[in-house]
Short mmCIF file of C-alpha atoms and ligand atoms in Angstrom, two decimals:
data_model
loop_
_atom_site.label_atom_id
_atom_site.label_comp_id
_atom_site.label_asym_id
_atom_site.label_seq_id
_atom_site.Cartn_x
_atom_site.Cartn_y
_atom_site.Cartn_z
CA UNK Z 1 -114.76 2.28 -58.74
CA UNK Z 2 -111.56 0.24 -58.37
CA UNK Z 3 -108.54 1.99 -60.02
CA UNK Z 4 -107.90 1.02 -63.60
CA UNK Z 5 -105.12 -1.50 -64.09
CA UNK Z 6 -103.19 -2.85 -66.99
CA UNK Z 7 -101.25 -6.11 -67.28
CA UNK Z 8 -97.55 -6.04 -67.59
CA UNK Z 9 -95.03 -8.94 -67.83
CA UNK Z 10 -92.21 -8.74 -65.39
CA UNK Z 11 -89.25 -10.96 -65.69
CA UNK Z 12 -86.92 -12.72 -63.25
CA UNK Z 13 -83.60 -14.36 -64.07
CA UNK Z 14 -81.35 -17.03 -62.54
CA UNK Z 15 -78.33 -15.73 -60.68
CA UNK Z 16 -75.93 -18.57 -61.64
CA UNK Z 17 -75.94 -20.90 -64.62
CA UNK Z 18 -78.28 -23.86 -63.94
CA UNK Z 19 -76.65 -27.25 -63.56
CA UNK Z 20 -76.94 -29.68 -66.43
CA UNK Z 21 -78.75 -32.07 -64.26
CA UNK Z 22 -81.44 -29.53 -63.19
CA UNK Z 23 -81.78 -28.21 -66.71
CA UNK Z 24 -82.57 -31.76 -67.86
CA UNK Z 25 -85.33 -32.04 -65.28
CA UNK Z 26 -86.80 -28.71 -66.45
CA UNK Z 27 -86.53 -29.76 -70.04
CA UNK Z 28 -88.41 -32.93 -69.24
CA UNK Z 29 -91.43 -30.98 -67.94
CA UNK Z 30 -91.30 -28.65 -70.95
CA UNK Z 31 -91.25 -31.59 -73.35
CA UNK Z 32 -94.17 -33.33 -71.62
CA UNK Z 33 -95.97 -30.06 -71.48
CA UNK Z 34 -95.57 -29.67 -75.27
CA UNK Z 35 -96.72 -33.26 -75.87
CA UNK Z 36 -99.93 -32.67 -73.93
CA UNK Z 37 -100.63 -29.47 -75.73
CA UNK Z 38 -100.15 -31.02 -79.16
CA UNK Z 39 -102.36 -33.93 -78.22
CA UNK Z 40 -105.14 -31.47 -77.19
CA UNK Z 41 -104.56 -29.52 -80.41
CA UNK Z 42 -104.91 -32.60 -82.54
CA UNK Z 43 -107.99 -33.85 -80.74
CA UNK Z 44 -109.96 -30.70 -80.15
CA UNK Z 45 -109.16 -28.13 -82.86
CA UNK Z 46 -111.66 -29.27 -85.38
CA UNK Z 47 -115.26 -28.15 -85.96
CA UNK Z 48 -116.70 -31.15 -84.18
CA UNK Z 49 -115.07 -30.19 -80.90
CA UNK Z 50 -116.35 -26.58 -80.95
CA UNK Z 51 -119.17 -27.37 -78.47
CA UNK Z 52 -116.55 -28.83 -76.01
CA UNK Z 53 -114.48 -25.63 -75.91
CA UNK Z 54 -116.99 -23.58 -73.92
CA UNK Z 55 -116.48 -23.78 -70.96
CA UNK Z 56 -114.02 -26.62 -71.43
CA UNK Z 57 -114.85 -29.06 -68.63
CA UNK Z 58 -115.63 -31.75 -71.12
CA UNK Z 59 -112.12 -31.58 -72.48
CA UNK Z 60 -110.60 -31.62 -69.00
CA UNK Z 61 -112.64 -34.69 -68.06
CA UNK Z 62 -111.80 -36.51 -71.28
CA UNK Z 63 -108.13 -35.68 -70.83
CA UNK Z 64 -108.31 -37.08 -67.29
CA UNK Z 65 -109.70 -40.35 -68.60
CA UNK Z 66 -107.41 -40.79 -71.56
CA UNK Z 67 -104.52 -41.94 -69.42
CA UNK Z 68 -101.94 -39.68 -70.89
CA UNK Z 69 -100.94 -38.19 -67.52
CA UNK Z 70 -100.26 -41.60 -66.01
CA UNK Z 71 -98.33 -42.59 -69.17
CA UNK Z 72 -96.06 -39.59 -68.90
CA UNK Z 73 -95.98 -39.75 -65.07
CA UNK Z 74 -96.53 -36.01 -65.08
CA UNK Z 75 -97.48 -34.12 -61.88
CA UNK Z 76 -101.14 -33.16 -62.34
CA UNK Z 77 -100.48 -29.45 -61.87
CA UNK Z 78 -98.47 -29.30 -65.03
CA UNK Z 79 -100.80 -31.66 -66.91
CA UNK Z 80 -103.85 -29.54 -66.39
CA UNK Z 81 -102.05 -26.32 -66.98
CA UNK Z 82 -100.93 -27.70 -70.34
CA UNK Z 83 -104.55 -28.67 -71.12
CA UNK Z 84 -105.89 -25.22 -70.32
CA UNK Z 85 -103.07 -23.55 -72.14
CA UNK Z 86 -103.96 -25.53 -75.18
CA UNK Z 87 -107.66 -24.83 -74.92
CA UNK Z 88 -106.86 -21.10 -74.74
CA UNK Z 89 -104.78 -21.43 -77.92
CA UNK Z 90 -107.48 -23.23 -79.75
CA UNK Z 91 -110.06 -20.61 -78.78
CA UNK Z 92 -107.84 -17.86 -80.02
CA UNK Z 93 -107.27 -19.74 -83.25
CA UNK Z 94 -111.03 -19.89 -83.79
CA UNK Z 95 -111.23 -16.14 -83.19
CA UNK Z 96 -108.61 -15.67 -85.84
CA UNK Z 97 -110.37 -17.96 -88.26
CA UNK Z 98 -113.72 -16.09 -87.76
CA UNK Z 99 -111.85 -12.84 -88.43
CA UNK Z 100 -110.56 -14.29 -91.76
CA UNK Z 101 -114.00 -15.49 -92.76
CA UNK Z 102 -115.42 -12.04 -91.94
CA UNK Z 103 -112.86 -10.55 -94.15
CA UNK Z 104 -113.70 -12.96 -96.93
CA UNK Z 105 -117.42 -12.20 -96.62
CA UNK Z 106 -116.76 -8.44 -96.89
CA UNK Z 107 -114.64 -9.01 -100.02
CA UNK Z 108 -117.06 -11.43 -101.64
CA UNK Z 109 -119.27 -9.13 -103.67
CA UNK Z 110 -121.55 -11.97 -104.81
CA UNK Z 111 -123.45 -11.91 -101.51
CA UNK Z 112 -126.76 -10.08 -101.06
CA UNK Z 113 -127.01 -7.74 -98.12
CA UNK Z 114 -129.28 -10.21 -96.36
CA UNK Z 115 -126.70 -13.01 -96.85
CA UNK Z 116 -123.96 -10.84 -95.46
CA UNK Z 117 -126.13 -9.97 -92.52
CA UNK Z 118 -126.93 -13.60 -91.82
CA UNK Z 119 -123.30 -14.77 -92.01
CA UNK Z 120 -122.09 -12.03 -89.79
CA UNK Z 121 -124.71 -12.89 -87.26
CA UNK Z 122 -123.81 -16.53 -87.33
CA UNK Z 123 -120.19 -15.78 -86.83
CA UNK Z 124 -120.96 -13.61 -83.81
CA UNK Z 125 -123.17 -16.08 -81.92
CA UNK Z 126 -121.08 -19.05 -80.67
CA UNK Z 127 -123.94 -21.59 -80.67
CA UNK Z 128 -125.11 -20.62 -84.06
CA UNK Z 129 -121.68 -21.00 -85.59
CA UNK Z 130 -121.22 -24.42 -84.09
CA UNK Z 131 -124.69 -25.50 -85.20
CA UNK Z 132 -124.10 -24.20 -88.74
CA UNK Z 133 -120.85 -26.04 -89.08
CA UNK Z 134 -122.01 -29.33 -87.58
CA UNK Z 135 -125.51 -29.26 -88.86
CA UNK Z 136 -126.77 -29.83 -85.37
CA UNK Z 137 -129.85 -28.35 -83.78
CA UNK Z 138 -129.72 -24.80 -82.59
CA UNK Z 139 -130.20 -24.06 -78.90
CA UNK Z 140 -130.48 -20.37 -78.48
CA UNK Z 141 -131.92 -18.00 -75.91
CA UNK Z 142 -135.42 -16.93 -76.98
CA UNK Z 143 -134.60 -13.42 -78.05
CA UNK Z 144 -131.52 -14.52 -79.97
CA UNK Z 145 -133.51 -17.25 -81.59
CA UNK Z 146 -136.05 -14.72 -82.83
CA UNK Z 147 -133.37 -12.61 -84.43
CA UNK Z 148 -131.85 -15.71 -86.01
CA UNK Z 149 -135.11 -16.92 -87.48
CA UNK Z 150 -135.74 -13.43 -88.85
CA UNK Z 151 -132.40 -13.34 -90.59
CA UNK Z 152 -132.48 -16.99 -91.74
CA UNK Z 153 -135.85 -16.47 -93.29
CA UNK Z 154 -134.35 -14.28 -95.95
CA UNK Z 155 -131.50 -16.55 -97.14
CA UNK Z 156 -130.79 -20.09 -98.29
CA UNK Z 157 -129.52 -21.35 -95.00
CA UNK Z 158 -128.16 -24.63 -96.48
CA UNK Z 159 -126.06 -22.70 -98.98
CA UNK Z 160 -124.73 -20.35 -96.31
CA UNK Z 161 -123.79 -23.21 -94.04
CA UNK Z 162 -121.90 -24.93 -96.89
CA UNK Z 163 -120.05 -21.65 -97.53
CA UNK Z 164 -119.03 -21.41 -93.88
CA UNK Z 165 -117.76 -24.98 -93.79
CA UNK Z 166 -115.75 -24.37 -96.85
CA UNK Z 167 -114.19 -21.21 -95.40
CA UNK Z 168 -113.35 -23.04 -92.20
CA UNK Z 169 -111.52 -25.80 -94.15
CA UNK Z 170 -109.69 -23.12 -95.90
CA UNK Z 171 -108.68 -20.81 -93.01
CA UNK Z 172 -108.69 -23.01 -89.88
CA UNK Z 173 -105.33 -24.51 -89.11
CA UNK Z 174 -104.84 -26.26 -85.81
CA UNK Z 175 -102.13 -24.66 -83.61
CA UNK Z 176 -98.88 -26.53 -83.00
CA UNK Z 177 -96.75 -26.36 -79.83
CA UNK Z 178 -93.49 -26.03 -81.65
CA UNK Z 179 -90.19 -26.39 -79.91
CA UNK Z 180 -90.81 -27.06 -76.17
CA UNK Z 181 -89.18 -23.97 -74.67
CA UNK Z 182 -90.98 -23.69 -71.39
CA UNK Z 183 -94.07 -24.36 -69.30
CA UNK Z 184 -96.57 -22.60 -67.12
CA UNK Z 185 -96.52 -23.10 -63.38
CA UNK Z 186 -98.97 -22.13 -60.58
CA UNK Z 187 -98.17 -21.57 -56.91
CA UNK Z 188 -98.96 -25.19 -56.25
CA UNK Z 189 -95.78 -26.13 -57.99
CA UNK Z 190 -93.36 -23.38 -56.81
CA UNK Z 191 -92.25 -21.65 -53.66
CA UNK Z 192 -90.13 -18.57 -53.26
CA UNK Z 193 -87.54 -18.62 -50.54
CA UNK Z 194 -83.78 -18.40 -49.71
CA UNK Z 195 -83.37 -15.68 -52.39
CA UNK Z 196 -84.61 -17.92 -55.09
CA UNK Z 197 -87.42 -20.24 -56.26
CA UNK Z 198 -88.15 -23.93 -55.70
CA UNK Z 199 -89.81 -25.65 -58.63
CA UNK Z 200 -91.54 -29.03 -58.54
CA UNK Z 201 -90.19 -31.64 -60.99
CA UNK Z 202 -91.43 -35.04 -62.08
CA UNK Z 203 -89.83 -36.97 -59.21
CA UNK Z 204 -92.30 -37.11 -56.36
CA UNK Z 205 -91.73 -34.60 -53.57
CA UNK Z 206 -88.55 -33.23 -55.16
CA UNK Z 207 -88.00 -29.59 -55.99
CA UNK Z 208 -85.11 -27.94 -57.73
CA UNK Z 209 -83.76 -24.64 -56.39
CA UNK Z 210 -82.84 -21.69 -58.59
CA UNK Z 211 -81.19 -18.67 -56.98
CA UNK Z 212 -82.60 -15.45 -58.59
CA UNK Z 213 -81.06 -12.02 -59.31
CA UNK Z 214 -83.81 -10.22 -57.44
CA UNK Z 215 -85.78 -11.09 -54.31
CA UNK Z 216 -89.26 -10.20 -55.46
CA UNK Z 217 -91.89 -12.85 -54.88
CA UNK Z 218 -95.18 -13.51 -56.63
CA UNK Z 219 -98.24 -15.76 -56.19
CA UNK Z 220 -99.62 -15.79 -59.71
CA UNK Z 221 -99.25 -18.21 -62.54
CA UNK Z 222 -95.74 -17.89 -64.02
CA UNK Z 223 -94.27 -19.03 -67.30
CA UNK Z 224 -90.89 -20.62 -67.07
CA UNK Z 225 -88.91 -20.05 -70.24
CA UNK Z 226 -85.84 -22.25 -70.72
CA UNK Z 227 -82.63 -21.44 -72.51
CA UNK Z 228 -80.91 -24.82 -72.20
CA UNK Z 229 -77.81 -24.01 -74.22
CA UNK Z 230 -77.02 -20.89 -72.16
CA UNK Z 231 -78.24 -22.79 -69.06
CA UNK Z 232 -80.53 -19.92 -68.15
CA UNK Z 233 -84.19 -19.56 -67.32
CA UNK Z 234 -86.55 -16.55 -67.49
CA UNK Z 235 -89.56 -16.36 -65.36
CA UNK Z 236 -92.39 -14.35 -66.84
CA UNK Z 237 -94.94 -13.07 -64.49
CA UNK Z 238 -98.09 -11.14 -65.49
CA UNK Z 239 -98.61 -8.27 -63.06
CA UNK Z 240 -101.42 -5.78 -62.76
CA UNK Z 241 -100.18 -2.20 -62.60
CA UNK Z 242 -102.36 0.76 -61.55
CA UNK Z 243 -102.74 3.22 -64.39
CA UNK Z 244 -101.23 6.64 -63.52
CA UNK Z 245 -103.26 9.82 -63.88
CA UNK Z 246 -101.66 13.22 -64.37
CA UNK Z 247 -103.82 16.27 -63.76
CA UNK Z 248 -101.42 18.44 -65.81
CA UNK Z 249 -101.27 16.18 -68.84
CA UNK Z 250 -103.90 17.94 -71.07
CA UNK Z 251 -102.20 19.19 -74.20
CA UNK Z 252 -103.13 18.02 -77.78
CA UNK Z 253 -99.99 16.89 -79.48
CA UNK Z 254 -99.72 15.73 -83.10
CA UNK Z 255 -96.68 13.62 -83.93
CA UNK Z 256 -94.87 12.18 -86.86
CA UNK Z 257 -92.71 9.05 -86.58
CA UNK Z 258 -89.60 8.89 -88.69
CA UNK Z 259 -86.50 6.85 -89.62
CA UNK Z 260 -84.03 9.54 -88.62
CA UNK Z 261 -85.56 11.49 -85.80
CA UNK Z 262 -87.88 9.12 -84.00
CA UNK Z 263 -90.67 11.55 -83.03
CA UNK Z 264 -91.33 15.10 -84.32
CA UNK Z 265 -94.23 17.02 -82.73
CA UNK Z 266 -96.45 19.65 -84.30
CA UNK Z 267 -94.41 22.32 -82.51
CA UNK Z 268 -91.20 20.92 -83.96
CA UNK Z 269 -89.89 19.26 -80.74
CA UNK Z 270 -87.68 16.25 -81.44
CA UNK Z 271 -87.32 13.09 -79.47
CA UNK Z 272 -84.90 10.30 -80.41
CA UNK Z 273 -82.69 12.40 -82.64
CA UNK Z 274 -80.01 9.73 -82.48
CA UNK Z 275 -82.48 7.04 -83.59
CA UNK Z 276 -81.28 7.03 -87.18
CA UNK Z 277 -77.68 6.45 -86.03
CA UNK Z 278 -78.66 3.54 -83.78
CA UNK Z 279 -80.65 2.12 -86.63
CA UNK Z 280 -77.87 2.48 -89.25
CA UNK Z 281 -75.45 0.87 -86.91
CA UNK Z 282 -77.72 -2.17 -86.50
CA UNK Z 283 -78.54 -2.59 -90.16
CA UNK Z 284 -74.91 -2.05 -91.27
CA UNK Z 285 -73.81 -4.62 -88.71
CA UNK Z 286 -76.36 -7.14 -90.06
CA UNK Z 287 -75.41 -6.48 -93.65
CA UNK Z 288 -71.73 -7.06 -92.85
CA UNK Z 289 -72.44 -10.25 -90.95
CA UNK Z 290 -74.51 -11.66 -93.79
CA UNK Z 291 -71.63 -11.06 -96.16
CA UNK Z 292 -69.18 -12.72 -93.76
CA UNK Z 293 -71.64 -15.57 -93.45
CA UNK Z 294 -72.07 -16.18 -97.17
CA UNK Z 295 -68.24 -16.09 -97.56
CA UNK Z 296 -67.57 -18.88 -95.10
CA UNK Z 297 -70.68 -20.91 -95.12
CA UNK Z 298 -68.53 -24.01 -94.96
CA UNK Z 299 -66.52 -22.88 -91.99
CA UNK Z 300 -69.69 -22.70 -89.87
CA UNK Z 301 -69.30 -19.25 -88.35
CA UNK Z 302 -70.92 -19.45 -84.90
CA UNK Z 303 -74.60 -18.72 -85.22
CA UNK Z 304 -74.93 -18.49 -81.45
CA UNK Z 305 -72.39 -15.70 -81.21
CA UNK Z 306 -74.15 -13.84 -84.06
CA UNK Z 307 -77.55 -14.13 -82.39
CA UNK Z 308 -76.18 -12.90 -79.01
CA UNK Z 309 -74.48 -9.88 -80.62
CA UNK Z 310 -77.57 -9.02 -82.64
CA UNK Z 311 -79.72 -9.26 -79.51
CA UNK Z 312 -77.35 -6.93 -77.74
CA UNK Z 313 -77.53 -4.27 -80.44
CA UNK Z 314 -81.33 -4.54 -80.59
CA UNK Z 315 -81.56 -4.22 -76.87
CA UNK Z 316 -79.56 -1.02 -77.01
CA UNK Z 317 -81.85 0.35 -79.65
CA UNK Z 318 -84.97 -0.61 -77.74
CA UNK Z 319 -83.71 0.91 -74.51
CA UNK Z 320 -83.00 4.12 -76.41
CA UNK Z 321 -86.49 4.11 -77.90
CA UNK Z 322 -88.14 3.58 -74.55
CA UNK Z 323 -86.05 6.23 -72.85
CA UNK Z 324 -86.96 8.77 -75.55
CA UNK Z 325 -90.67 7.95 -75.47
CA UNK Z 326 -90.61 8.44 -71.77
CA UNK Z 327 -88.98 11.81 -72.20
CA UNK Z 328 -91.66 12.69 -74.86
CA UNK Z 329 -94.42 12.06 -72.39
CA UNK Z 330 -92.69 13.80 -69.48
CA UNK Z 331 -91.89 16.95 -71.42
CA UNK Z 332 -94.95 17.28 -73.73
CA UNK Z 333 -97.46 16.36 -71.06
CA UNK Z 334 -100.10 15.32 -73.59
CA UNK Z 335 -103.69 14.51 -72.81
CA UNK Z 336 -104.20 13.34 -76.35
CA UNK Z 337 -101.62 12.21 -78.96
CA UNK Z 338 -102.63 12.19 -82.65
CA UNK Z 339 -100.64 9.81 -84.78
CA UNK Z 340 -101.05 8.97 -88.52
CA UNK Z 341 -102.32 5.44 -89.28
CA UNK Z 342 -99.76 3.11 -90.75
CA UNK Z 343 -99.92 2.99 -94.56
CA UNK Z 344 -100.80 -0.34 -96.11
CA UNK Z 345 -97.83 -2.68 -96.54
CA UNK Z 346 -95.90 -2.00 -99.71
CA UNK Z 347 -96.89 -4.27 -102.55
CA UNK Z 348 -94.42 -6.70 -104.22
CA UNK Z 349 -92.14 -5.34 -106.87
CA UNK Z 350 -91.18 -2.17 -105.03
CA UNK Z 351 -87.63 -3.53 -104.52
CA UNK Z 352 -86.46 -5.96 -101.96
CA UNK Z 353 -83.87 -3.65 -100.45
CA UNK Z 354 -86.39 -0.97 -99.55
CA UNK Z 355 -88.73 -3.44 -98.06
CA UNK Z 356 -85.96 -4.94 -96.05
CA UNK Z 357 -84.89 -1.56 -94.70
CA UNK Z 358 -88.46 -0.53 -93.96
CA UNK Z 359 -89.01 -3.81 -92.07
CA UNK Z 360 -85.81 -3.13 -90.16
CA UNK Z 361 -86.62 0.32 -88.84
CA UNK Z 362 -88.61 -0.73 -85.88
CA UNK Z 363 -91.73 1.36 -86.69
CA UNK Z 364 -93.99 -1.31 -85.27
CA UNK Z 365 -92.00 -1.54 -82.10
CA UNK Z 366 -92.08 2.29 -81.57
CA UNK Z 367 -95.88 2.43 -82.10
CA UNK Z 368 -96.50 -0.50 -79.77
CA UNK Z 369 -94.36 0.98 -77.08
CA UNK Z 370 -95.94 4.39 -77.45
CA UNK Z 371 -99.48 2.84 -77.17
CA UNK Z 372 -98.45 0.91 -74.04
CA UNK Z 373 -96.78 3.85 -72.37
CA UNK Z 374 -99.68 6.15 -73.12
CA UNK Z 375 -102.11 3.61 -71.66
CA UNK Z 376 -99.94 3.45 -68.50
CA UNK Z 377 -100.15 7.14 -68.04
CA UNK Z 378 -103.87 7.61 -69.02
CA UNK Z 379 -102.93 9.45 -72.25
CA UNK Z 380 -105.33 8.99 -75.07
CA UNK Z 381 -103.88 8.05 -78.53
CA UNK Z 382 -105.93 8.83 -81.64
CA UNK Z 383 -104.97 7.46 -85.00
CA UNK Z 384 -105.83 9.75 -87.84
CA UNK Z 385 -105.97 8.82 -91.54
CA UNK Z 386 -102.59 9.08 -93.12
CA UNK Z 387 -103.22 9.68 -96.78
CA UNK Z 388 -101.16 12.55 -98.08
CA UNK Z 389 -100.29 13.57 -94.52
CA UNK Z 390 -96.85 14.70 -95.51
CA UNK Z 391 -97.88 16.26 -98.84
CA UNK Z 392 -100.66 18.47 -97.56
CA UNK Z 393 -100.04 21.97 -96.32
CA UNK Z 394 -101.04 22.18 -92.63
CA UNK Z 395 -101.76 25.82 -93.03
CA UNK Z 396 -104.09 26.01 -95.98
CA UNK Z 397 -104.89 22.41 -96.85
CA UNK Z 398 -103.56 22.37 -100.40
CA UNK Z 399 -101.00 19.84 -101.68
CA UNK Z 400 -97.55 21.24 -101.62
CA UNK Z 401 -94.11 19.78 -102.37
CA UNK Z 402 -91.17 18.52 -100.47
CA UNK Z 403 -87.67 19.83 -101.04
CA UNK Z 404 -85.06 17.85 -99.13
CA UNK Z 405 -86.41 17.89 -95.59
CA UNK Z 406 -88.53 21.06 -96.07
CA UNK Z 407 -92.16 21.20 -97.02
CA UNK Z 408 -93.12 24.17 -99.24
CA UNK Z 409 -96.64 25.26 -100.08
CA UNK Z 410 -96.87 27.14 -103.36
CA UNK Z 411 -100.41 28.17 -102.68
CA UNK Z 412 -99.98 30.09 -99.45
CA UNK Z 413 -96.24 30.14 -99.05
CA UNK Z 414 -96.18 28.02 -95.84
CA UNK Z 415 -92.83 26.47 -95.21
CA UNK Z 416 -91.79 23.99 -92.45
CA UNK Z 417 -89.82 20.92 -91.78
CA UNK Z 418 -91.56 17.93 -93.50
CA UNK Z 419 -92.00 16.01 -90.33
CA UNK Z 420 -93.33 18.92 -88.37
CA UNK Z 421 -95.83 19.80 -91.13
CA UNK Z 422 -97.01 16.13 -91.05
CA UNK Z 423 -97.32 16.29 -87.27
CA UNK Z 424 -99.38 19.48 -87.60
CA UNK Z 425 -101.65 17.71 -90.09
CA UNK Z 426 -102.00 14.82 -87.68
CA UNK Z 427 -103.13 17.27 -84.99
CA UNK Z 428 -105.45 19.12 -87.40
CA UNK Z 429 -107.06 15.98 -88.64
CA UNK Z 430 -107.50 14.58 -85.13
CA UNK Z 431 -109.12 17.72 -83.81
CA UNK Z 432 -111.29 18.07 -86.90
CA UNK Z 433 -112.51 14.54 -86.67
CA UNK Z 434 -113.50 15.23 -83.06
CA UNK Z 435 -115.49 18.33 -84.10
CA UNK Z 436 -116.78 16.91 -87.40
CA UNK Z 437 -117.00 13.17 -87.41
CA UNK Z 438 -117.56 13.11 -91.11
CA UNK Z 439 -114.26 14.92 -91.71
CA UNK Z 440 -112.52 11.78 -92.85
CA UNK Z 441 -114.96 11.45 -95.71
CA UNK Z 442 -114.18 14.83 -97.13
CA UNK Z 443 -112.02 14.60 -100.14
CA UNK Z 444 -108.69 16.36 -100.32
CA UNK Z 445 -108.84 19.31 -102.60
CA UNK Z 446 -106.79 18.47 -105.65
CA UNK Z 447 -104.52 21.15 -107.08
CA UNK Z 448 -102.53 20.99 -110.30
CA UNK Z 449 -99.67 18.77 -109.75
CA UNK Z 450 -96.91 21.33 -109.30
CA UNK Z 451 -94.94 19.05 -107.10
CA UNK Z 452 -93.16 17.15 -109.80
ZN1 ZN G 1 -100.57 26.28 -97.84
#
């Protein structure tokens, strides 16, 4: 078996500011690239075009014939990349739409079980979905056709198809290319050399040269991201990295993620103890800036300066998070990490300030980075259900109370740091689920509410 790999984006940067002239040429490609994408979006995002999306040659041929490339005088390498890029985006938009419809079906209690079954089946089988929306004839492999007929026999197909069409009209919005900020490029249109990269532009047989800060070379498809105002570019390259395996990583570790200390383990080890300070510094700064901004809205305080400073602070915070997550893996050597699921987003009316702060504290970023790092090191991450995870006693299972940062159980007398107790619960729940898969369905024992 080939070693398991994961895809990572590596980045390269220009060594010197790019000349105005060259930046204009790059912008020209990006703008054309965006035009082509938007054209494909407009023409092929709808229901009628669904049959053309798989495998996509029809769209490619129609785009060749439509004369747009000649009109823009665009090198064909960029033109077809833009077309494929757009087709990819349309496909993922459909995946999202189907997801929304599935959710709507689950929540619509008016459906019989057979109807739900039928609708889910149609959403799963590409051809059936297209045929249902467009009222065209179904062409399915024999076995699939048999299943379809069986499910269709139990429902009013016409009614179901109308329902699907209505949902598509409701949820399906064509993508839009937005501000043209870059373009993809294959090895046909670039060449590494002379400590930089040569990139084809619209003028025939002309390439512009960009010196780079590192001398790595690649052969894959790159994305060239433009920052015209700063006169910078960023090359983004997807690279396959081999997953590392550690023989000695085999411990079970429960963790709790917090706003002050980033990670607390079930044994009470702390990682990212300065996280709260970094976090406060960033949010204080943003608060101060927004006051300054509202005071001299007229005087036009430089937005660019603000963005650059904010980006710098965020980068510091992120590099601290990454460094501490690395230390967590190195020192704990986990084989499995148990982490509570995220609670549902807070409903409206809970106070804007709290929501703002909660949104600011990078919880999503920490989890995402943890997941990626664990995958890179072959460490398994298990999410456990999070209800009452910080109120339950990890020793006896009753509900206890929190006093400052301590957890106290009045039933058995157990006492621990709130976060450590939660991490112990995460570990208990994770291990219990592995032993008794039905564990999550067990109700928590309710005790008299002595916590308030
Ligand atoms: Zn207890």
